[in-house]
Coordinates of C-alpha atoms and ligand atoms in Angstrom, one line a residue:
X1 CA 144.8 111.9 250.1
X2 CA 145.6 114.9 247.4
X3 CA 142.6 117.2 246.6
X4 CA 143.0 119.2 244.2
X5 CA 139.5 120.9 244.4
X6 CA 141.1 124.3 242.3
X7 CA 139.9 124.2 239.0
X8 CA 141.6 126.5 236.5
X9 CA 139.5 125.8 233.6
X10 CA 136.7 126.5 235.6
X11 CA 137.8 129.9 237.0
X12 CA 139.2 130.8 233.9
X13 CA 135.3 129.8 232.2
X14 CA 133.7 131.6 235.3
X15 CA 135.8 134.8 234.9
X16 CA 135.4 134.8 231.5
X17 CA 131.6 134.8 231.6
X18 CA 132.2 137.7 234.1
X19 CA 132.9 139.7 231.4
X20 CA 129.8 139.8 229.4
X21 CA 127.4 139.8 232.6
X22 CA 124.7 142.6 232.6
X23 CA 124.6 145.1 234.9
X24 CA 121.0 144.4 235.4
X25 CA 122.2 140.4 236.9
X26 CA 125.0 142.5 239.1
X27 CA 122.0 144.9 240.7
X28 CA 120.2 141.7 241.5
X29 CA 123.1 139.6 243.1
X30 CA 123.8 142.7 245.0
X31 CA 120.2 143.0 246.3
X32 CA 119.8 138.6 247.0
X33 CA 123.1 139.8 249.0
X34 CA 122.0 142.6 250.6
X35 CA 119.1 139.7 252.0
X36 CA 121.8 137.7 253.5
X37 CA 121.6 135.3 250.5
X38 CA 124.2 133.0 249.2
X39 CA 125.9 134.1 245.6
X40 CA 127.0 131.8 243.2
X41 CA 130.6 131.9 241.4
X42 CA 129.3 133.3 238.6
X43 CA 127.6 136.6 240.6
X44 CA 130.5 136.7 242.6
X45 CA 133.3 137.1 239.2
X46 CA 130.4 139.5 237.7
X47 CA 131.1 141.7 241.1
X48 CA 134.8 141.4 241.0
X49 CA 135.4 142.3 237.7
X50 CA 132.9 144.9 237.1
X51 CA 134.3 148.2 236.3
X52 CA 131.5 150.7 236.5
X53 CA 131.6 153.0 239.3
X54 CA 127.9 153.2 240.8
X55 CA 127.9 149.4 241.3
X56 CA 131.0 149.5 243.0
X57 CA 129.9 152.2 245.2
X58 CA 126.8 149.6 245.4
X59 CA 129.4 146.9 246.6
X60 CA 131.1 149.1 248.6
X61 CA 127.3 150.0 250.8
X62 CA 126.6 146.5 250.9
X63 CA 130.0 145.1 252.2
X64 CA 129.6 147.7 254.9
X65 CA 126.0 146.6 256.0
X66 CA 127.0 143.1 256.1
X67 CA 129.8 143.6 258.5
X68 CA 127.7 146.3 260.3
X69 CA 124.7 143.8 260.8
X70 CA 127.1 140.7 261.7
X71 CA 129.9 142.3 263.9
X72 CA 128.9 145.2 264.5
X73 CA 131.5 148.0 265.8
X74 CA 134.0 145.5 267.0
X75 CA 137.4 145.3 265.6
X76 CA 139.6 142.6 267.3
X77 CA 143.2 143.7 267.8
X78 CA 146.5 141.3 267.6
X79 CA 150.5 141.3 266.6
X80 CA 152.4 139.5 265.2
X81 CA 155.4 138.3 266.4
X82 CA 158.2 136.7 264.8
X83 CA 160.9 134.3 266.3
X84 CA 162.7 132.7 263.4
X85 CA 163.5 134.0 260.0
X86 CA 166.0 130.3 259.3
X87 CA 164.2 129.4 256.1
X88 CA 164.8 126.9 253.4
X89 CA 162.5 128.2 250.6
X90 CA 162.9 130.6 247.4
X91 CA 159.9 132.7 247.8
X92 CA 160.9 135.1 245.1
X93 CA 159.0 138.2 246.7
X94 CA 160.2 137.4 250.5
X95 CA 163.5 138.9 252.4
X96 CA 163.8 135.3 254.1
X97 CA 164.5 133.7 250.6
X98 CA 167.4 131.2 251.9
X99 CA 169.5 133.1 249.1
X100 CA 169.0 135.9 250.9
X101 CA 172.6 136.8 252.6
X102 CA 171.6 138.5 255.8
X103 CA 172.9 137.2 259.4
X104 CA 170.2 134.5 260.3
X105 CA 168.4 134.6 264.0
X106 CA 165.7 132.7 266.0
X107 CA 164.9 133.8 269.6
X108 CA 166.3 132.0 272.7
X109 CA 163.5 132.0 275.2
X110 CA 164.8 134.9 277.4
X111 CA 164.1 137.0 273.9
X112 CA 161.3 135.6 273.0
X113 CA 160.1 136.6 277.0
X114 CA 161.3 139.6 276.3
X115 CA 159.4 140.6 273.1
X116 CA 156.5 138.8 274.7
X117 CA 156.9 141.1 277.9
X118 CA 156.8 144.5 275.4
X119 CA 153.8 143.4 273.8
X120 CA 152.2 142.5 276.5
X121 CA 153.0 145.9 278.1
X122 CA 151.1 147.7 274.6
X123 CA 148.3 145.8 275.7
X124 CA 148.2 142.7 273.4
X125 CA 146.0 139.8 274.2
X126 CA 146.0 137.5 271.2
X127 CA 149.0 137.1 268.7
X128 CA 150.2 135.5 265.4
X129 CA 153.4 133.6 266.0
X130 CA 155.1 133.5 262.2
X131 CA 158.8 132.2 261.3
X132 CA 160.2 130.8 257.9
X133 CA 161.0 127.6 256.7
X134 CA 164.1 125.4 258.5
X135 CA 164.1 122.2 260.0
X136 CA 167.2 122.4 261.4
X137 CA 166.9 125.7 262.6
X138 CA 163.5 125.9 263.5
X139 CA 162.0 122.4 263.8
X140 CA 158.3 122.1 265.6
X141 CA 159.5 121.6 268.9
X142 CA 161.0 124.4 269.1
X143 CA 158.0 126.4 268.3
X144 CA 156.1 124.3 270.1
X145 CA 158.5 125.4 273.2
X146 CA 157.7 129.1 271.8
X147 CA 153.8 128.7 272.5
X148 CA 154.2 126.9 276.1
X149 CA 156.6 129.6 277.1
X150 CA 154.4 132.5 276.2
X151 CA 151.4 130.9 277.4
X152 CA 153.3 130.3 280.5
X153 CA 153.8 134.0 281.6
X154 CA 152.0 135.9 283.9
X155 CA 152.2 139.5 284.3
X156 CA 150.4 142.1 286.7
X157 CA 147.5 142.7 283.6
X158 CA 147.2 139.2 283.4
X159 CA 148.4 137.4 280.2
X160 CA 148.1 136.1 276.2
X161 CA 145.6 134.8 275.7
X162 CA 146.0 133.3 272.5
X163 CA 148.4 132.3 270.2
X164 CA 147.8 132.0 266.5
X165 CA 150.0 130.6 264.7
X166 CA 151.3 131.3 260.8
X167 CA 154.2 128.8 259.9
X168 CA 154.9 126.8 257.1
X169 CA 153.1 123.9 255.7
X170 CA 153.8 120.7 257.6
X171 CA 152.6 117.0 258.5
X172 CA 149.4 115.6 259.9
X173 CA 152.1 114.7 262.9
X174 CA 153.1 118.2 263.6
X175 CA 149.6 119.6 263.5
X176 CA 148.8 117.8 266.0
X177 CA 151.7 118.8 267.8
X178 CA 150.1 122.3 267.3
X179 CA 146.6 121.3 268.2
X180 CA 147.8 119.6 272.0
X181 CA 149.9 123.1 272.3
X182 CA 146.4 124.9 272.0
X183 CA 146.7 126.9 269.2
X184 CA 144.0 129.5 268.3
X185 CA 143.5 129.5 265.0
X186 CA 146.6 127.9 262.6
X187 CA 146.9 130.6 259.2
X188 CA 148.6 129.6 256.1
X189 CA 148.4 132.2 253.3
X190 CA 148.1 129.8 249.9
X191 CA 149.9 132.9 248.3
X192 CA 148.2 132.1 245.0
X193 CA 146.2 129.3 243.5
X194 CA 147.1 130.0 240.5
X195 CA 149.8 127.0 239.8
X196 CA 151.7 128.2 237.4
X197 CA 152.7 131.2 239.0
X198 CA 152.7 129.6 242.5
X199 CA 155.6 127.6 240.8
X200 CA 157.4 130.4 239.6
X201 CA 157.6 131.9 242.2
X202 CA 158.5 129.3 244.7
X203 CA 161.3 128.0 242.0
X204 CA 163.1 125.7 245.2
X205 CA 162.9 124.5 248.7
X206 CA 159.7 122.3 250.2
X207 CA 157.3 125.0 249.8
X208 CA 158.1 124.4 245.7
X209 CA 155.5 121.5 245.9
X210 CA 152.0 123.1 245.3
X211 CA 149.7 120.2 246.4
X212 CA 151.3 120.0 249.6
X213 CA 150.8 123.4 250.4
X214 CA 147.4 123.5 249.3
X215 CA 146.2 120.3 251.2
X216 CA 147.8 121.7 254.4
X217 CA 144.9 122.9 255.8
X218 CA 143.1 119.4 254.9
X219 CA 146.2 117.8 257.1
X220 CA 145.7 120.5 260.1
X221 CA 141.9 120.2 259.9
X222 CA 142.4 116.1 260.3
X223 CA 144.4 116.6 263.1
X224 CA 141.9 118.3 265.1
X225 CA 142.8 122.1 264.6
X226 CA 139.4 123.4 263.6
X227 CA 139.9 126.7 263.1
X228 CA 142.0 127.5 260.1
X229 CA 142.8 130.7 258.2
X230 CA 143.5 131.2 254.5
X231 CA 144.7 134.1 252.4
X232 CA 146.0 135.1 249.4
X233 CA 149.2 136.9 248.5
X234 CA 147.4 139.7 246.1
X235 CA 150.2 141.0 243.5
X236 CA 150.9 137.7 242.3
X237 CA 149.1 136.4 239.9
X238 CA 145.1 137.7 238.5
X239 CA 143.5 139.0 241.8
X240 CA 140.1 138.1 240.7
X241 CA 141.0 134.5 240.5
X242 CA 143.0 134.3 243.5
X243 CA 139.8 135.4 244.8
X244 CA 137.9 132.5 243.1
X245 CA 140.5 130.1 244.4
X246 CA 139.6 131.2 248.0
X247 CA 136.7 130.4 247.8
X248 CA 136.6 127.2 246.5
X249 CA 139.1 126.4 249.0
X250 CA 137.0 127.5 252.0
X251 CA 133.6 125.6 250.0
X252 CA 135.8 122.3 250.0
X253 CA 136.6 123.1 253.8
X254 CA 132.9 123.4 254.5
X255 CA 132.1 120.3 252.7
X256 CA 135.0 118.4 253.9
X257 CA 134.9 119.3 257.8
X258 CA 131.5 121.1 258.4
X259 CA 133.6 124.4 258.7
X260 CA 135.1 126.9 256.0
X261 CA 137.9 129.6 257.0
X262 CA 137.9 131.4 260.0
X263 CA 139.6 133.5 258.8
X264 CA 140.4 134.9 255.2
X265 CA 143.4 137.0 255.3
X266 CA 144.9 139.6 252.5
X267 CA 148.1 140.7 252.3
X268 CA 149.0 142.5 249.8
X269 CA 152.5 142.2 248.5
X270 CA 154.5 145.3 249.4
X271 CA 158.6 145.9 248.9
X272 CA 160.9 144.3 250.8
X273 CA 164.7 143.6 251.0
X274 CA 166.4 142.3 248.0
X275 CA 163.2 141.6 246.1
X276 CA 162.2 144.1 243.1
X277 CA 158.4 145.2 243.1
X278 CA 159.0 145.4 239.1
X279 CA 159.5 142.1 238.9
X280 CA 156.0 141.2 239.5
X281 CA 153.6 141.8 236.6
X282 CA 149.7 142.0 238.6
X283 CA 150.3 145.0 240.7
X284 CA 146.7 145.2 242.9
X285 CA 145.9 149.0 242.8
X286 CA 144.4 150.7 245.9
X287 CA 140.7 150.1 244.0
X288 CA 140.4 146.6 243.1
X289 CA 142.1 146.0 246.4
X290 CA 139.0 147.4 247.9
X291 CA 136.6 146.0 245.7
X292 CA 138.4 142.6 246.2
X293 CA 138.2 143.1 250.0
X294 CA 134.3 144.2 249.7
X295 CA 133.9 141.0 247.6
X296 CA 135.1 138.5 249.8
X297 CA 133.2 140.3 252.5
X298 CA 130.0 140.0 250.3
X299 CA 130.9 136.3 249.7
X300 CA 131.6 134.6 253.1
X301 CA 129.5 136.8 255.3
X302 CA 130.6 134.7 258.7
X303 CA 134.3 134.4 257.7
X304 CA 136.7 137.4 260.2
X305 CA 138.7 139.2 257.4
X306 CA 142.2 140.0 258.6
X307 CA 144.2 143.0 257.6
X308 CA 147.9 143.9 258.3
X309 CA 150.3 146.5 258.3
X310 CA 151.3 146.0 255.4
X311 CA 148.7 148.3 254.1
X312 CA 149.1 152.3 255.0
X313 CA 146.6 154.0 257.3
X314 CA 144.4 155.5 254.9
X315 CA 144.0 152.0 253.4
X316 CA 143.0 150.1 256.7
X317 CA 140.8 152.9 257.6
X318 CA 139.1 152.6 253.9
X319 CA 138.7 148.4 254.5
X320 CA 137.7 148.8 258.1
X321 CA 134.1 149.6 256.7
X322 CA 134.3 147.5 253.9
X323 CA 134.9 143.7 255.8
X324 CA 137.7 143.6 258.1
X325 CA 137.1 142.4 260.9
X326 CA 141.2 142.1 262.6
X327 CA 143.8 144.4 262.5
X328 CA 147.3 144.0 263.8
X329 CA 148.6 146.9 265.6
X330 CA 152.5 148.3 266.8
X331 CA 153.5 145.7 264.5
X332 CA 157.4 144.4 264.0
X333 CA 158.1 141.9 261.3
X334 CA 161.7 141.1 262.2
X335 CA 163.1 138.5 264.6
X336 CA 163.2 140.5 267.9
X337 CA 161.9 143.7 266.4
X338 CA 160.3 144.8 269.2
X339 CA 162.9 145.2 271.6
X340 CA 165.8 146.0 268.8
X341 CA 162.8 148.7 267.0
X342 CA 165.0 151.0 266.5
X343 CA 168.3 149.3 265.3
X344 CA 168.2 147.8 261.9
X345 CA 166.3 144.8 262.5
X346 CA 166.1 142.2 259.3
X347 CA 162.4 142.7 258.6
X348 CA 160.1 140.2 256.5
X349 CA 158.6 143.1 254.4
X350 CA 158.6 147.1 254.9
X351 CA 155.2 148.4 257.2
X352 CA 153.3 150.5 256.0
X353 CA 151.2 151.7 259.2
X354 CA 154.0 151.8 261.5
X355 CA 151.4 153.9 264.4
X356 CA 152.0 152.8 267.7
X357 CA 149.5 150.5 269.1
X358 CA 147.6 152.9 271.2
X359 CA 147.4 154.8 268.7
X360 CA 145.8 152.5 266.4
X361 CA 143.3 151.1 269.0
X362 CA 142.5 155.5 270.0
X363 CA 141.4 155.9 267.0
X364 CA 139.5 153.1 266.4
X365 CA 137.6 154.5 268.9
X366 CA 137.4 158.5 267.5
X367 CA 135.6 156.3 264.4
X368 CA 132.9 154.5 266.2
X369 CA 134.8 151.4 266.1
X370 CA 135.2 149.3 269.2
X371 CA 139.0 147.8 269.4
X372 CA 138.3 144.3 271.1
X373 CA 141.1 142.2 273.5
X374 CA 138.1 138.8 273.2
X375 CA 139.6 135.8 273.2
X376 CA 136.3 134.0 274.8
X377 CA 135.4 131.6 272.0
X378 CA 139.1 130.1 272.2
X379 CA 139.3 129.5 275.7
X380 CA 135.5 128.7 275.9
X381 CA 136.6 125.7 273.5
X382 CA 134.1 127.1 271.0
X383 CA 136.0 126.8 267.7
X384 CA 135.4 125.5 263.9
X385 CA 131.5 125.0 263.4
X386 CA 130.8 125.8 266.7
X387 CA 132.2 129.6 266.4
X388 CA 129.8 129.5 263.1
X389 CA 127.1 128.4 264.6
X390 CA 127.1 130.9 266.8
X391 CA 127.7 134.1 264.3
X392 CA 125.2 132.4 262.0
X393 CA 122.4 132.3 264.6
X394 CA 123.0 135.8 265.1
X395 CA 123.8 135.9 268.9
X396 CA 127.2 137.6 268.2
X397 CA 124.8 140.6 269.4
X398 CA 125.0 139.4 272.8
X399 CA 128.1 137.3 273.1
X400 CA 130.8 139.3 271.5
X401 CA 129.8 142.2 272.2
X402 CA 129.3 142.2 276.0
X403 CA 133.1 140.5 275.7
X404 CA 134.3 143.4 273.5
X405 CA 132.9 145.7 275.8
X406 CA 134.5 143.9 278.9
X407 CA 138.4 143.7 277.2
X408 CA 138.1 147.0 276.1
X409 CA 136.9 148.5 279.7
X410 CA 140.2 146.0 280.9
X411 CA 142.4 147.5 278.8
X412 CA 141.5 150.9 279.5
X413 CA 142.2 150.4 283.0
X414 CA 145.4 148.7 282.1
X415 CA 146.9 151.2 279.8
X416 CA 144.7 154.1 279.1
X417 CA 145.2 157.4 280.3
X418 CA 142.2 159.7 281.8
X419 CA 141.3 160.6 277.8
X420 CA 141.4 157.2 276.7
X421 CA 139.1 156.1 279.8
X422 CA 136.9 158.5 279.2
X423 CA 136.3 157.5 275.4
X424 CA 136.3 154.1 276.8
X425 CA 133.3 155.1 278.9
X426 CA 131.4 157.3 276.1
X427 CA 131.6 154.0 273.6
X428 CA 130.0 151.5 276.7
X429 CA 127.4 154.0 276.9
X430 CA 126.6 153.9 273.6
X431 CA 127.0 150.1 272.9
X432 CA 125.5 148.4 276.1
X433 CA 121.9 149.4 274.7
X434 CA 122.7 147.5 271.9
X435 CA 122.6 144.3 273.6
X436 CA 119.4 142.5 273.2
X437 CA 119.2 140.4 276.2
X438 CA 118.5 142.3 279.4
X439 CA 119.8 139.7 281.4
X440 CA 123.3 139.7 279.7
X441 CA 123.1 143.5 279.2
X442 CA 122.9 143.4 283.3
X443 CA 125.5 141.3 283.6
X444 CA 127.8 143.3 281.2
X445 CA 127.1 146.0 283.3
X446 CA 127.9 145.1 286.7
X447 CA 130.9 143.3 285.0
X448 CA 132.4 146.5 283.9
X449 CA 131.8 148.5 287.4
X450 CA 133.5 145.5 288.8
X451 CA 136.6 145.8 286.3
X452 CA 136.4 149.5 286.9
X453 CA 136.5 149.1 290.6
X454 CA 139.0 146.3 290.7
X455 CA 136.6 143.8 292.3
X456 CA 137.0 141.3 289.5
X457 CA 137.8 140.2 286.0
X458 CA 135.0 138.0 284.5
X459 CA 134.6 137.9 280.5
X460 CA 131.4 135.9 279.4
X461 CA 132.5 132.2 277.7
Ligands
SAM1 N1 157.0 131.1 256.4 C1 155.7 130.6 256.4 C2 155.1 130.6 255.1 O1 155.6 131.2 254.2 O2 154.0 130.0 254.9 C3 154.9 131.4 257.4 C4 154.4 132.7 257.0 S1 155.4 134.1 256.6 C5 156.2 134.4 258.1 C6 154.1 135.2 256.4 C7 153.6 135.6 255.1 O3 154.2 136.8 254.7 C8 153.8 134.8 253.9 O4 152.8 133.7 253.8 C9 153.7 135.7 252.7 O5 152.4 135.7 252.2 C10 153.9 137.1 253.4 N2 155.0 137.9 252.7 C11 156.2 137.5 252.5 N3 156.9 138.5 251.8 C12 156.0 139.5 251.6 C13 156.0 140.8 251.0 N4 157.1 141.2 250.3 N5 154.9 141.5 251.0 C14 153.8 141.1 251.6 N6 153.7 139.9 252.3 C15 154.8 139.1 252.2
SF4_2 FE1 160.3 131.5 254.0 FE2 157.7 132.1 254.5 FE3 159.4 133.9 253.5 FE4 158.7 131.9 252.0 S1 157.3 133.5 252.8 S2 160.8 132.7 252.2 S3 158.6 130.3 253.4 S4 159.4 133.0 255.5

């Protein structure tokens, strides 16, 4: 069945009410919010849209004690990795446009070992598997034979643990495809709600057809694939109702299937091969991309908020306290960009933070964050409204945490140097104290002095 639960009239009406809404209405959503309270549409457009300074600072504090309160210091880490860029659409701001003329590539599966191999070896646990559009090229059983080959390898640090995957919309047939593969959590970014615009720019090819883009996550969730992620592409049409389109889409999820998003992804278009950043007219600047983030954070408290590297590292370090609760690091966005870095790989779109992955995850650490390998609640089987019943009874305190605690104290012994160990150590000091449970606290413990001693490996489920 089509839904069409986006409702331009009424974002349009909603947004358009934003306009004349007292401060004095904005103060008090912001303090129901800072209660843990639900806002309605119309307190969150007045938030989006507002333009004066102290109540965005005022957004910007309570964002930040939201995530503090509900995931604490953990940031979980991933990469994506790319094995087809074949694609039959006409995204108009994508270097994979099929009018693109560029010498096409998917991996064989010695490549795709390969880039699997040197990701493994910066440490990565979990990643996003993403390839265009093509049938022919790239039907689902071929990335189906992607996910059962990387889940497949074993390596001296153990393995991946999860694959997420970010391909195009498909049918209720090949989500389930995806589903007995074991999937983590399947992302499709609706790029923009906004159907006019999502029409202009997708002028040809099978992603032209707006409802069956938009339903896709509808057809994955009926297939059994209960986590989902969403995300818009901000930069191509109004921001604030792309933002309103989200979350309609994850209230109808929640109605629908008893779960919303796990994830809310936002990209933020950035240049890339043979497209022209002039050529779209709603630029996001640096501040309403903040605010926006701080929003949604504000919005779906229990919903992970995924960042890329498509934003620069003063931008990710800015979001980190404002929502975001993922980060891809060491990233490549070409077909077997990680072995080929260096040699003119074809990439998707230009990164901005192009740090190495240790890197990335070192300083996470020099600002009090804790970089997390977890990939518990997937292979515990505790996905869709199980995963949110779990951060909404507040016991991420002593589930997550512990598990962050544990990957990170893995990793360190995997791939850190003395330094990094030693950071590794000052952070479990400070963090263990902050689980509540004594029992698990002890547990965490003596896990860690066994991962640190190579007597065993056991993460909490
Ligand atoms: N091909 C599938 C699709 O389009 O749904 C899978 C995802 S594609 C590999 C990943 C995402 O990259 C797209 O959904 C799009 O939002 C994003 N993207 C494409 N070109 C971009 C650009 N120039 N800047 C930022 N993001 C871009
Ligand atoms: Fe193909 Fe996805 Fe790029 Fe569109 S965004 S051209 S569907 S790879």
């Amino acid at each position: 069945m089509i839904n069409n639960f986006i409702n331009q009239d009424y974002i349009n009406n909603i947004l358009e009410d934003a306009k004349f809404a007292k401060d004095d209405i904005i103060c008090r959503a912001l303090d129901r919010a800072q209660r843990g309270e639900t806002l309605t549409h119309n307190e969150i457009a007045a938030l989006l849209t507002t333009e004066n300074p102290a109540l965005i600072t005022r957004i910007f504090e309570i964002a930040d004690n939201i995530k503090r309160r509900i995931y604490g210091s953990r940031i979980v880490i991933f990469a994506p990795l790319y094995v087809s860029n074949y694609c039959e659409n006409f995204c108009a701001y994508c270097s994979f446009n099929h009018s693109h003329n560029f010498k096409r590539k998917k991996l064989s599966m010695d490549e795709l070992r390969n880039e699997v191999k040197i990701l493994e070896m910066m440490g990565h646990k979990r990643l996003a598997l993403e390839a265009g559009e093509s049938d022919e090229e790239c039907p689902i059983d071929y990335i189906i034979e992607c996910i059962k080959t990387i889940y497949d390898m074993k390596f001296e640090n153990g393995e991946i643990r999860r694959v997420n995957v970010n391909i195009a919309a498909t049918s209720t047939e090949n989500y389930r495809k995806l589903k007995n593969a074991q999937i983590g959590t399947y992302i499709l970014f609706q790029e923009t709600y906004h159907e006019q615009t999502y029409e202009h720019v997708h002028p040809a090819g099978p992603k032209k057809d707006f409802s069956w883009h938009l339903n896709a996550l509808d057809r994955a969730q009926d297939a059994g694939i209960d986590d989902v992620g969403g995300g818009v592409l901000f930069g191509l049409a109004d921001p604030y109702f792309d933002v309103m389109g989200l979350l309609l889409h994850n209230e109808h999820l929640e109605k629908k299937y008893n779960t919303g998003f796990h994830t809310i992804s936002v990209p933020r278009l950035c240049p890339a091969k043979g497209m022209n950043m002039e050529n779209f007219p709603n630029p996001v600047s640096d501040e309403t991309f903040a605010k926006i983030a701080a929003c949604i954070r504000i919005a779906v408290p229990f919903t992970g908020m995924i960042l890329s590297t498509r934003e620069n590292h003063e931008m990710r370090k800015k979001l980190l306290r404002l929502g975001i609760s993922q980060i891809s690091a060491g990233s490549c966005t070409g077909v077997g960009g990680y072995a080929k870095r260096e040699s003119g790989i074809h990439s998707q779109f230009i990164v901005s933070d192009d740090r190495s992955a240790v890197s990335i995850i070192s300083e996470l650490m020099d600002d009090g964050y804790i970089p997390s390998f977890c990939t518990a609640c997937y292979r515990g089987g505790r996905t869709g409204d199980r995963f949110m019943s779990l951060a909404k009874s507040g016991q991420i305190g002593n589930v997550c945490l512990p598990n962050a605690l544990m990957t990170l104290c893995e990793y360190s012994m995997d791939y850190g140097n003395d330094v990094f160990k030693e950071k590794t150590n000052a952070i479990i000091k400070k963090e263990l104290p902050l689980i509540e449970n004594t029992n698990i606290r002890e547990k965490t413990l003596e896990n860690i002095k066994n991962i640190q001693s190579g007597k065993g490996r056991d993460f909490f489920v």
